[in-house]
PDB file of N, CA and C in Angstrom:
ATOM      1  N   MET A  53      95.121 112.759  48.478  1.00 39.00           N
ATOM      2  CA  MET A  53      95.419 111.327  47.714  1.00 39.00           C
ATOM      3  C   MET A  53      96.873 110.594  48.314  1.00 39.00           C
ATOM      4  N   SER A  54      96.674 109.737  48.458  1.00 43.00           N
ATOM      5  CA  SER A  54      97.493 108.707  49.494  1.00 43.00           C
ATOM      6  C   SER A  54      98.378 108.053  48.206  1.00 43.00           C
ATOM      7  N   VAL A  55      99.791 107.595  48.972  1.00 48.00           N
ATOM      8  CA  VAL A  55     100.439 107.022  48.159  1.00 48.00           C
ATOM      9  C   VAL A  55     100.773 105.723  48.469  1.00 48.00           C
ATOM     10  N   LYS A  56     100.564 104.804  47.460  1.00 54.00           N
ATOM     11  CA  LYS A  56     100.304 103.474  48.012  1.00 54.00           C
ATOM     12  C   LYS A  56     101.630 102.851  47.796  1.00 54.00           C
ATOM     13  N   GLY A  57     102.231 101.836  48.973  1.00 50.00           N
ATOM     14  CA  GLY A  57     103.697 101.313  48.982  1.00 50.00           C
ATOM     15  C   GLY A  57     104.203 101.019  47.376  1.00 50.00           C
ATOM     16  N   ASP A  58     103.217 100.468  46.623  1.00 56.00           N
ATOM     17  CA  ASP A  58     103.700 100.076  45.282  1.00 56.00           C
ATOM     18  C   ASP A  58     104.531 101.257  44.461  1.00 56.00           C
ATOM     19  N   ASP A  59     103.712 102.427  44.902  1.00 70.00           N
ATOM     20  CA  ASP A  59     103.900 103.820  43.970  1.00 70.00           C
ATOM     21  C   ASP A  59     105.408 104.468  44.296  1.00 70.00           C
ATOM     22  N   ILE A  60     105.772 103.943  45.392  1.00 87.00           N
ATOM     23  CA  ILE A  60     106.971 104.711  45.866  1.00 87.00           C
ATOM     24  C   ILE A  60     108.317 103.989  45.020  1.00 87.00           C
ATOM     25  N   PHE A  61     108.909 104.801  44.592  1.00 92.00           N
ATOM     26  CA  PHE A  61     110.124 104.124  44.096  1.00 92.00           C
ATOM     27  C   PHE A  61     111.186 104.445  44.908  1.00 92.00           C
ATOM     28  N   MET A  62     112.079 103.344  45.012  1.00 95.00           N
ATOM     29  CA  MET A  62     112.995 102.815  45.470  1.00 95.00           C
ATOM     30  C   MET A  62     114.386 102.762  45.201  1.00 95.00           C
ATOM     31  N   ARG A  63     115.665 102.757  45.536  1.00 95.00           N
ATOM     32  CA  ARG A  63     116.697 102.683  44.969  1.00 95.00           C
ATOM     33  C   ARG A  63     117.170 101.148  46.028  1.00 95.00           C
ATOM     34  N   LEU A  64     117.697 100.068  45.098  1.00 97.00           N
ATOM     35  CA  LEU A  64     118.508  99.366  45.951  1.00 97.00           C
ATOM     36  C   LEU A  64     119.862  99.072  45.185  1.00 97.00           C
ATOM     37  N   PHE A  65     120.740  99.201  46.615  1.00 98.00           N
ATOM     38  CA  PHE A  65     122.234  99.023  46.483  1.00 98.00           C
ATOM     39  C   PHE A  65     122.846  98.004  46.689  1.00 98.00           C
ATOM     40  N   VAL A  66     123.582  97.343  46.047  1.00 98.00           N
ATOM     41  CA  VAL A  66     124.153  96.188  46.336  1.00 98.00           C
ATOM     42  C   VAL A  66     125.913  96.350  46.522  1.00 98.00           C
ATOM     43  N   PHE A  67     126.755  96.092  47.785  1.00 98.00           N
ATOM     44  CA  PHE A  67     128.031  96.384  47.938  1.00 98.00           C
ATOM     45  C   PHE A  67     128.445  95.119  47.882  1.00 98.00           C
ATOM     46  N   PHE A  68     129.602  94.806  47.738  1.00 98.00           N
ATOM     47  CA  PHE A  68     130.205  93.572  47.600  1.00 98.00           C
ATOM     48  C   PHE A  68     131.393  93.919  47.660  1.00 98.00           C
ATOM     49  N   ASP A  69     132.386  92.508  48.754  1.00 97.00           N
ATOM     50  CA  ASP A  69     133.570  92.370  48.590  1.00 97.00           C
ATOM     51  C   ASP A  69     133.965  90.680  48.242  1.00 97.00           C
ATOM     52  N   LEU A  70     134.578  90.302  47.052  1.00 97.00           N
ATOM     53  CA  LEU A  70     134.807  89.228  46.756  1.00 97.00           C
ATOM     54  C   LEU A  70     136.306  88.934  46.430  1.00 97.00           C
ATOM     55  N   PRO A  71     136.859  87.767  46.865  1.00 97.00           N
ATOM     56  CA  PRO A  71     137.980  87.651  46.628  1.00 97.00           C
ATOM     57  C   PRO A  71     138.447  87.407  45.222  1.00 97.00           C
ATOM     58  N   VAL A  72     139.074  87.882  44.714  1.00 97.00           N
ATOM     59  CA  VAL A  72     139.657  87.684  43.516  1.00 97.00           C
ATOM     60  C   VAL A  72     141.105  87.231  43.190  1.00 97.00           C
ATOM     61  N   ALA A  73     141.772  86.589  44.170  1.00 97.00           N
ATOM     62  CA  ALA A  73     143.286  86.499  44.343  1.00 97.00           C
ATOM     63  C   ALA A  73     143.449  85.063  43.318  1.00 97.00           C
ATOM     64  N   LYS A  74     142.690  84.153  42.941  1.00 97.00           N
ATOM     65  CA  LYS A  74     143.075  82.967  42.129  1.00 97.00           C
ATOM     66  C   LYS A  74     141.661  83.097  40.796  1.00 97.00           C
ATOM     67  N   LYS A  75     142.188  82.599  39.720  1.00 98.00           N
ATOM     68  CA  LYS A  75     141.459  82.692  38.763  1.00 98.00           C
ATOM     69  C   LYS A  75     140.149  82.361  38.739  1.00 98.00           C
ATOM     70  N   GLU A  76     139.831  81.017  39.731  1.00 97.00           N
ATOM     71  CA  GLU A  76     138.527  80.639  39.722  1.00 97.00           C
ATOM     72  C   GLU A  76     137.410  81.526  40.310  1.00 97.00           C
ATOM     73  N   GLN A  77     138.180  82.495  41.803  1.00 97.00           N
ATOM     74  CA  GLN A  77     137.820  83.440  42.398  1.00 97.00           C
ATOM     75  C   GLN A  77     137.128  84.539  41.420  1.00 97.00           C
ATOM     76  N   ARG A  78     138.184  85.045  40.426  1.00 97.00           N
ATOM     77  CA  ARG A  78     137.961  86.026  39.539  1.00 97.00           C
ATOM     78  C   ARG A  78     136.693  85.900  38.297  1.00 97.00           C
ATOM     79  N   LYS A  79     136.674  84.594  38.256  1.00 97.00           N
ATOM     80  CA  LYS A  79     135.542  84.201  37.247  1.00 97.00           C
ATOM     81  C   LYS A  79     134.237  84.304  37.731  1.00 97.00           C
ATOM     82  N   ILE A  80     134.479  83.682  39.225  1.00 97.00           N
ATOM     83  CA  ILE A  80     133.216  83.990  40.218  1.00 97.00           C
ATOM     84  C   ILE A  80     132.404  85.419  40.197  1.00 97.00           C
ATOM     85  N   ALA A  81     133.479  86.041  40.567  1.00 97.00           N
ATOM     86  CA  ALA A  81     133.270  87.462  40.777  1.00 97.00           C
ATOM     87  C   ALA A  81     132.693  88.373  39.930  1.00 97.00           C
ATOM     88  N   THR A  82     133.285  87.846  38.601  1.00 97.00           N
ATOM     89  CA  THR A  82     132.806  88.542  37.217  1.00 97.00           C
ATOM     90  C   THR A  82     131.535  87.855  36.687  1.00 97.00           C
ATOM     91  N   ARG A  83     131.210  87.072  37.361  1.00 97.00           N
ATOM     92  CA  ARG A  83     129.801  86.058  37.149  1.00 97.00           C
ATOM     93  C   ARG A  83     128.447  87.181  37.506  1.00 97.00           C
ATOM     94  N   PHE A  84     128.988  87.093  38.830  1.00 98.00           N
ATOM     95  CA  PHE A  84     128.240  87.353  39.699  1.00 98.00           C
ATOM     96  C   PHE A  84     127.641  89.155  39.598  1.00 98.00           C
ATOM     97  N   ARG A  85     128.736  89.963  39.053  1.00 98.00           N
ATOM     98  CA  ARG A  85     128.454  91.151  38.561  1.00 98.00           C
ATOM     99  C   ARG A  85     127.795  90.960  37.075  1.00 98.00           C
ATOM    100  N   LYS A  86     127.893  90.182  36.365  1.00 97.00           N
ATOM    101  CA  LYS A  86     127.209  90.151  35.161  1.00 97.00           C
ATOM    102  C   LYS A  86     125.564  89.619  35.697  1.00 97.00           C
ATOM    103  N   GLU A  87     125.618  89.098  36.647  1.00 97.00           N
ATOM    104  CA  GLU A  87     123.876  88.358  36.680  1.00 97.00           C
ATOM    105  C   GLU A  87     123.243  89.632  37.538  1.00 97.00           C
ATOM    106  N   LEU A  88     124.408  90.652  37.954  1.00 97.00           N
ATOM    107  CA  LEU A  88     123.596  91.813  38.586  1.00 97.00           C
ATOM    108  C   LEU A  88     123.106  92.766  37.517  1.00 97.00           C
ATOM    109  N   VAL A  89     123.778  92.952  36.623  1.00 96.00           N
ATOM    110  CA  VAL A  89     123.717  93.943  35.077  1.00 96.00           C
ATOM    111  C   VAL A  89     122.401  93.171  34.871  1.00 96.00           C
ATOM    112  N   ASN A  90     122.583  91.913  34.585  1.00 96.00           N
ATOM    113  CA  ASN A  90     120.758  91.021  33.937  1.00 96.00           C
ATOM    114  C   ASN A  90     119.808  91.441  34.551  1.00 96.00           C
ATOM    115  N   GLU A  91     120.016  91.769  36.160  1.00 95.00           N
ATOM    116  CA  GLU A  91     119.020  92.026  36.853  1.00 95.00           C
ATOM    117  C   GLU A  91     118.521  93.686  36.941  1.00 95.00           C
ATOM    118  N   GLY A  92     119.213  94.358  35.922  1.00 94.00           N
ATOM    119  CA  GLY A  92     119.138  95.513  35.936  1.00 94.00           C
ATOM    120  C   GLY A  92     119.574  96.621  36.937  1.00 94.00           C
ATOM    121  N   PHE A  93     121.035  95.963  37.583  1.00 96.00           N
ATOM    122  CA  PHE A  93     121.493  97.044  38.308  1.00 96.00           C
ATOM    123  C   PHE A  93     122.426  97.703  37.490  1.00 96.00           C
ATOM    124  N   VAL A  94     123.092  98.990  37.778  1.00 94.00           N
ATOM    125  CA  VAL A  94     123.877  99.354  36.930  1.00 94.00           C
ATOM    126  C   VAL A  94     125.034  99.745  38.193  1.00 94.00           C
ATOM    127  N   MET A  95     126.268  99.822  37.516  1.00 94.00           N
ATOM    128  CA  MET A  95     127.430 100.019  38.220  1.00 94.00           C
ATOM    129  C   MET A  95     127.855 101.676  38.902  1.00 94.00           C
ATOM    130  N   LEU A  96     127.594 101.789  40.164  1.00 92.00           N
ATOM    131  CA  LEU A  96     127.993 103.212  40.423  1.00 92.00           C
ATOM    132  C   LEU A  96     129.624 103.328  40.887  1.00 92.00           C
ATOM    133  N   GLN A  97     130.187 102.393  41.135  1.00 91.00           N
ATOM    134  CA  GLN A  97     131.485 102.315  41.756  1.00 91.00           C
ATOM    135  C   GLN A  97     132.042 101.061  41.619  1.00 91.00           C
ATOM    136  N   PHE A  98     133.086 100.600  41.757  1.00 92.00           N
ATOM    137  CA  PHE A  98     133.786  99.339  41.299  1.00 92.00           C
ATOM    138  C   PHE A  98     133.030  98.246  42.526  1.00 92.00           C
ATOM    139  N   SER A  99     132.075  97.655  42.334  1.00 96.00           N
ATOM    140  CA  SER A  99     131.626  96.565  43.835  1.00 96.00           C
ATOM    141  C   SER A  99     130.706  97.600  44.466  1.00 96.00           C
ATOM    142  N   VAL A 100     130.061  98.597  43.873  1.00 97.00           N
ATOM    143  CA  VAL A 100     128.554  99.271  44.105  1.00 97.00           C
ATOM    144  C   VAL A 100     127.889  99.183  42.922  1.00 97.00           C
ATOM    145  N   TYR A 101     126.690  98.797  43.128  1.00 97.00           N
ATOM    146  CA  TYR A 101     125.833  98.502  42.242  1.00 97.00           C
ATOM    147  C   TYR A 101     124.306  98.953  42.491  1.00 97.00           C
ATOM    148  N   CYS A 102     123.465  99.501  41.917  1.00 96.00           N
ATOM    149  CA  CYS A 102     122.048 100.317  42.213  1.00 96.00           C
ATOM    150  C   CYS A 102     121.025  99.724  41.144  1.00 96.00           C
ATOM    151  N   ARG A 103     119.890  99.941  41.675  1.00 95.00           N
ATOM    152  CA  ARG A 103     118.795  99.786  40.665  1.00 95.00           C
ATOM    153  C   ARG A 103     117.806 100.280  41.467  1.00 95.00           C
ATOM    154  N   THR A 104     116.896 100.831  40.446  1.00 94.00           N
ATOM    155  CA  THR A 104     115.598 101.529  40.658  1.00 94.00           C
ATOM    156  C   THR A 104     114.546 100.682  40.604  1.00 94.00           C
ATOM    157  N   CYS A 105     113.733 100.846  41.541  1.00 95.00           N
ATOM    158  CA  CYS A 105     112.462  99.716  41.978  1.00 95.00           C
ATOM    159  C   CYS A 105     110.977 100.450  42.274  1.00 95.00           C
ATOM    160  N   ARG A 106     109.748  99.745  41.770  1.00 93.00           N
ATOM    161  CA  ARG A 106     108.922 100.599  42.117  1.00 93.00           C
ATOM    162  C   ARG A 106     108.056  99.591  43.212  1.00 93.00           C
ATOM    163  N   GLY A 107     108.490 100.106  44.305  1.00 93.00           N
ATOM    164  CA  GLY A 107     107.701  99.384  45.439  1.00 93.00           C
ATOM    165  C   GLY A 107     108.679  98.508  46.234  1.00 93.00           C
ATOM    166  N   GLN A 108     107.780  98.073  47.155  1.00 94.00           N
ATOM    167  CA  GLN A 108     108.528  97.365  48.023  1.00 94.00           C
ATOM    168  C   GLN A 108     108.829  95.959  47.757  1.00 94.00           C
ATOM    169  N   ASP A 109     107.598  95.494  47.384  1.00 95.00           N
ATOM    170  CA  ASP A 109     107.396  94.222  46.782  1.00 95.00           C
ATOM    171  C   ASP A 109     108.415  93.857  45.818  1.00 95.00           C
ATOM    172  N   ILE A 110     108.647  94.766  44.690  1.00 95.00           N
ATOM    173  CA  ILE A 110     109.823  94.324  43.901  1.00 95.00           C
ATOM    174  C   ILE A 110     111.513  94.647  44.745  1.00 95.00           C
ATOM    175  N   VAL A 111     111.430  95.348  45.419  1.00 96.00           N
ATOM    176  CA  VAL A 111     112.857  95.485  46.364  1.00 96.00           C
ATOM    177  C   VAL A 111     112.849  94.179  46.858  1.00 96.00           C
ATOM    178  N   GLU A 112     111.715  93.315  47.508  1.00 97.00           N
ATOM    179  CA  GLU A 112     111.856  92.080  48.211  1.00 97.00           C
ATOM    180  C   GLU A 112     112.191  90.703  46.897  1.00 97.00           C
ATOM    181  N   ARG A 113     111.568  90.943  46.218  1.00 97.00           N
ATOM    182  CA  ARG A 113     111.893  90.296  44.637  1.00 97.00           C
ATOM    183  C   ARG A 113     113.182  90.351  44.712  1.00 97.00           C
ATOM    184  N   GLU A 114     113.843  91.560  43.919  1.00 97.00           N
ATOM    185  CA  GLU A 114     115.093  91.532  44.251  1.00 97.00           C
ATOM    186  C   GLU A 114     116.397  91.048  45.083  1.00 97.00           C
ATOM    187  N   ILE A 115     115.996  91.061  45.785  1.00 97.00           N
ATOM    188  CA  ILE A 115     116.610  90.614  47.142  1.00 97.00           C
ATOM    189  C   ILE A 115     116.819  89.265  47.415  1.00 97.00           C
ATOM    190  N   ARG A 116     115.707  88.524  46.739  1.00 97.00           N
ATOM    191  CA  ARG A 116     115.616  87.069  46.931  1.00 97.00           C
ATOM    192  C   ARG A 116     116.176  86.780  45.781  1.00 97.00           C
ATOM    193  N   ARG A 117     116.425  87.173  44.689  1.00 97.00           N
ATOM    194  CA  ARG A 117     116.885  87.027  43.314  1.00 97.00           C
ATOM    195  C   ARG A 117     118.466  87.238  43.510  1.00 97.00           C
ATOM    196  N   ILE A 118     118.986  88.164  44.486  1.00 97.00           N
ATOM    197  CA  ILE A 118     120.245  88.351  44.842  1.00 97.00           C
ATOM    198  C   ILE A 118     120.865  87.376  45.621  1.00 97.00           C
ATOM    199  N   GLU A 119     120.084  86.757  46.794  1.00 97.00           N
ATOM    200  CA  GLU A 119     119.984  85.624  47.574  1.00 97.00           C
ATOM    201  C   GLU A 119     120.632  84.443  46.618  1.00 97.00           C
ATOM    202  N   LYS A 120     120.033  84.133  45.773  1.00 96.00           N
ATOM    203  CA  LYS A 120     120.268  83.134  44.937  1.00 96.00           C
ATOM    204  C   LYS A 120     120.992  83.048  44.274  1.00 96.00           C
ATOM    205  N   ILE A 121     122.123  84.143  44.070  1.00 96.00           N
ATOM    206  CA  ILE A 121     123.453  84.146  43.187  1.00 96.00           C
ATOM    207  C   ILE A 121     124.628  84.850  43.952  1.00 96.00           C
ATOM    208  N   ILE A 122     124.251  84.930  45.194  1.00 96.00           N
ATOM    209  CA  ILE A 122     125.607  85.001  46.088  1.00 96.00           C
ATOM    210  C   ILE A 122     127.008  84.110  46.067  1.00 96.00           C
ATOM    211  N   PRO A 123     127.954  84.513  45.680  1.00 96.00           N
ATOM    212  CA  PRO A 123     129.221  83.611  45.815  1.00 96.00           C
ATOM    213  C   PRO A 123     129.220  83.441  46.924  1.00 96.00           C
ATOM    214  N   PRO A 124     129.950  81.943  46.813  1.00 94.00           N
ATOM    215  CA  PRO A 124     130.449  81.232  48.410  1.00 94.00           C
ATOM    216  C   PRO A 124     131.452  81.866  49.529  1.00 94.00           C
ATOM    217  N   GLU A 125     132.368  82.701  48.597  1.00 96.00           N
ATOM    218  CA  GLU A 125     133.119  83.626  49.724  1.00 96.00           C
ATOM    219  C   GLU A 125     132.785  85.232  49.409  1.00 96.00           C
ATOM    220  N   GLY A 126     133.226  86.031  50.395  1.00 96.00           N
ATOM    221  CA  GLY A 126     133.332  87.465  50.769  1.00 96.00           C
ATOM    222  C   GLY A 126     131.835  87.639  51.183  1.00 96.00           C
ATOM    223  N   ASN A 127     131.608  88.821  50.755  1.00 97.00           N
ATOM    224  CA  ASN A 127     130.481  89.405  51.637  1.00 97.00           C
ATOM    225  C   ASN A 127     129.766  90.273  50.664  1.00 97.00           C
ATOM    226  N   VAL A 128     128.349  89.975  50.934  1.00 98.00           N
ATOM    227  CA  VAL A 128     127.565  90.986  50.043  1.00 98.00           C
ATOM    228  C   VAL A 128     126.700  91.544  50.938  1.00 98.00           C
ATOM    229  N   ARG A 129     126.258  93.290  50.988  1.00 98.00           N
ATOM    230  CA  ARG A 129     125.395  93.907  51.513  1.00 98.00           C
ATOM    231  C   ARG A 129     124.017  94.491  50.648  1.00 98.00           C
ATOM    232  N   VAL A 130     122.646  94.540  51.063  1.00 98.00           N
ATOM    233  CA  VAL A 130     122.118  95.521  50.260  1.00 98.00           C
ATOM    234  C   VAL A 130     121.415  96.381  50.952  1.00 98.00           C
ATOM    235  N   LEU A 131     121.534  97.810  50.557  1.00 98.00           N
ATOM    236  CA  LEU A 131     120.780  98.989  51.240  1.00 98.00           C
ATOM    237  C   LEU A 131     119.774  99.451  50.450  1.00 98.00           C
ATOM    238  N   GLN A 132     118.320  99.602  50.997  1.00 97.00           N
ATOM    239  CA  GLN A 132     117.624 100.133  50.472  1.00 97.00           C
ATOM    240  C   GLN A 132     117.204 101.781  50.535  1.00 97.00           C
ATOM    241  N   VAL A 133     116.931 102.518  49.881  1.00 96.00           N
ATOM    242  CA  VAL A 133     116.633 104.193  49.886  1.00 96.00           C
ATOM    243  C   VAL A 133     115.488 104.537  49.424  1.00 96.00           C
ATOM    244  N   THR A 134     114.836 105.793  49.343  1.00 94.00           N
ATOM    245  CA  THR A 134     113.937 106.226  49.010  1.00 94.00           C
ATOM    246  C   THR A 134     114.551 107.216  47.835  1.00 94.00           C
ATOM    247  N   GLU A 135     113.837 107.026  46.813  1.00 89.00           N
ATOM    248  CA  GLU A 135     114.554 107.972  45.485  1.00 89.00           C
ATOM    249  C   GLU A 135     114.889 109.589  46.130  1.00 89.00           C
ATOM    250  N   LYS A 136     114.030 109.887  47.142  1.00 90.00           N
ATOM    251  CA  LYS A 136     114.406 111.136  47.428  1.00 90.00           C
ATOM    252  C   LYS A 136     115.548 111.363  48.474  1.00 90.00           C
ATOM    253  N   GLN A 137     115.575 109.952  49.227  1.00 92.00           N
ATOM    254  CA  GLN A 137     116.994 110.019  50.025  1.00 92.00           C
ATOM    255  C   GLN A 137     118.067 109.602  48.875  1.00 92.00           C
ATOM    256  N   TYR A 138     118.075 108.808  48.092  1.00 90.00           N
ATOM    257  CA  TYR A 138     118.999 109.150  46.755  1.00 90.00           C
ATOM    258  C   TYR A 138     119.415 109.885  46.421  1.00 90.00           C
ATOM    259  N   GLY A 139     118.319 111.035  46.037  1.00 87.00           N
ATOM    260  CA  GLY A 139     118.306 112.170  45.363  1.00 87.00           C
ATOM    261  C   GLY A 139     119.122 113.325  46.162  1.00 87.00           C
ATOM    262  N   ASN A 140     119.444 113.044  47.570  1.00 90.00           N
ATOM    263  CA  ASN A 140     120.058 114.130  48.398  1.00 90.00           C
ATOM    264  C   ASN A 140     121.376 113.120  48.750  1.00 90.00           C
ATOM    265  N   MET A 141     122.084 112.364  47.868  1.00 87.00           N
ATOM    266  CA  MET A 141     123.352 111.798  47.911  1.00 87.00           C
ATOM    267  C   MET A 141     124.074 112.846  47.544  1.00 87.00           C
ATOM    268  N   LEU A 142     125.256 113.140  48.131  1.00 88.00           N
ATOM    269  CA  LEU A 142     126.300 114.191  47.068  1.00 88.00           C
ATOM    270  C   LEU A 142     127.521 113.548  46.615  1.00 88.00           C
ATOM    271  N   LEU A 143     127.989 114.038  45.342  1.00 86.00           N
ATOM    272  CA  LEU A 143     128.762 113.283  44.677  1.00 86.00           C
ATOM    273  C   LEU A 143     129.692 114.382  45.045  1.00 86.00           C
ATOM    274  N   LEU A 144     130.640 114.095  45.734  1.00 89.00           N
ATOM    275  CA  LEU A 144     132.048 114.964  45.985  1.00 89.00           C
ATOM    276  C   LEU A 144     133.168 115.160  45.040  1.00 89.00           C
ATOM    277  N   THR A 145     132.989 114.175  43.864  1.00 85.00           N
ATOM    278  CA  THR A 145     133.983 114.545  42.923  1.00 85.00           C
ATOM    279  C   THR A 145     133.745 113.624  41.596  1.00 85.00           C
ATOM    280  N   GLY A 146     134.086 114.106  40.447  1.00 84.00           N
ATOM    281  CA  GLY A 146     133.828 113.236  39.449  1.00 84.00           C
ATOM    282  C   GLY A 146     132.553 113.749  38.862  1.00 84.00           C
ATOM    283  N   GLU A 147     131.895 113.175  37.975  1.00 83.00           N
ATOM    284  CA  GLU A 147     130.494 112.905  36.968  1.00 83.00           C
ATOM    285  C   GLU A 147     129.490 111.901  37.296  1.00 83.00           C
ATOM    286  N   PRO A 148     128.564 112.149  37.569  1.00 81.00           N
ATOM    287  CA  PRO A 148     127.356 110.768  37.374  1.00 81.00           C
ATOM    288  C   PRO A 148     127.285 109.977  36.186  1.00 81.00           C
ATOM    289  N   LYS A 149     127.454 108.682  36.378  1.00 75.00           N
ATOM    290  CA  LYS A 149     127.284 108.057  34.998  1.00 75.00           C
ATOM    291  C   LYS A 149     125.733 108.639  34.311  1.00 75.00           C
ATOM    292  N   LYS A 150     125.869 108.059  32.764  1.00 75.00           N
ATOM    293  CA  LYS A 150     125.040 108.409  32.050  1.00 75.00           C
ATOM    294  C   LYS A 150     123.738 107.242  32.398  1.00 75.00           C
ATOM    295  N   GLU A 151     123.929 105.869  32.901  1.00 70.00           N
ATOM    296  CA  GLU A 151     122.974 105.072  33.508  1.00 70.00           C
ATOM    297  C   GLU A 151     122.461 105.409  34.465  1.00 70.00           C
ATOM    298  N   GLU A 152     123.436 106.167  35.656  1.00 68.00           N
ATOM    299  CA  GLU A 152     122.832 106.568  36.905  1.00 68.00           C
ATOM    300  C   GLU A 152     121.386 107.530  36.167  1.00 68.00           C
ATOM    301  N   ILE A 153     121.672 108.449  35.527  1.00 65.00           N
ATOM    302  CA  ILE A 153     120.770 109.608  35.429  1.00 65.00           C
ATOM    303  C   ILE A 153     119.780 109.420  34.747  1.00 65.00           C
ATOM    304  N   TYR A 154     119.643 108.688  33.382  1.00 59.00           N
ATOM    305  CA  TYR A 154     118.889 107.678  32.392  1.00 59.00           C
ATOM    306  C   TYR A 154     117.922 106.924  33.174  1.00 59.00           C
ATOM    307  N   GLY A 155     118.764 105.901  34.150  1.00 53.00           N
ATOM    308  CA  GLY A 155     117.945 104.834  34.760  1.00 53.00           C
ATOM    309  C   GLY A 155     116.538 105.273  35.125  1.00 53.00           C
ATOM    310  N   ALA A 156     116.603 106.307  35.843  1.00 52.00           N
ATOM    311  CA  ALA A 156     115.436 106.449  36.810  1.00 52.00           C
ATOM    312  C   ALA A 156     114.574 107.355  35.866  1.00 52.00           C
ATOM    313  N   VAL A 157     114.926 108.034  35.164  1.00 49.00           N
ATOM    314  CA  VAL A 157     114.095 109.096  34.149  1.00 49.00           C
ATOM    315  C   VAL A 157     113.374 108.156  33.526  1.00 49.00           C
ATOM    316  N   GLN A 158     114.292 106.723  32.849  1.00 47.00           N
ATOM    317  CA  GLN A 158     113.644 105.963  31.792  1.00 47.00           C
ATOM    318  C   GLN A 158     112.314 105.431  32.516  1.00 47.00           C
ATOM    319  N   LEU A 159     112.809 104.820  33.678  1.00 49.00           N
ATOM    320  CA  LEU A 159     111.554 104.001  34.551  1.00 49.00           C
ATOM    321  C   LEU A 159     110.606 104.944  34.816  1.00 49.00           C
ATOM    322  N   LEU A 160     110.554 106.260  35.147  1.00 50.00           N
ATOM    323  CA  LEU A 160     109.453 107.312  35.301  1.00 50.00           C
ATOM    324  C   LEU A 160     108.328 107.160  34.015  1.00 50.00           C
ATOM    325  N   LEU A 161     109.271 107.014  33.161  1.00 49.00           N
ATOM    326  CA  LEU A 161     108.516 107.061  31.624  1.00 49.00           C
ATOM    327  C   LEU A 161     107.194 105.984  30.943  1.00 49.00           C
ATOM    328  N   PHE A 162     107.590 105.074  32.167  1.00 48.00           N
ATOM    329  CA  PHE A 162     106.897 103.688  31.500  1.00 48.00           C
ATOM    330  C   PHE A 162     105.871 103.677  32.514  1.00 48.00           C
TER     331      PHE A 162
END
């Protein structure tokens, strides 16, 4: 049985470094984070958000959506990895967040 591209689960990471020295910059950065959460991203670390996507089409759709909400200053990067690659990530200290654990399991149930 072959696996179609739409059946492969991917993790899409968003890394960002936004200026927050001025009040207006903080508002813009907060708005960007809230919009990421509205898109289904979960904060892994401050300025590092992640979302599980089913297939390359969803990854590309999410990247287009992120491009529309990027603040005018700072930098934003995205990285996609397979669910298997994500599973190989080492957590050297601390505990994974509940959302991080349950997010993938919940998606698989649908």
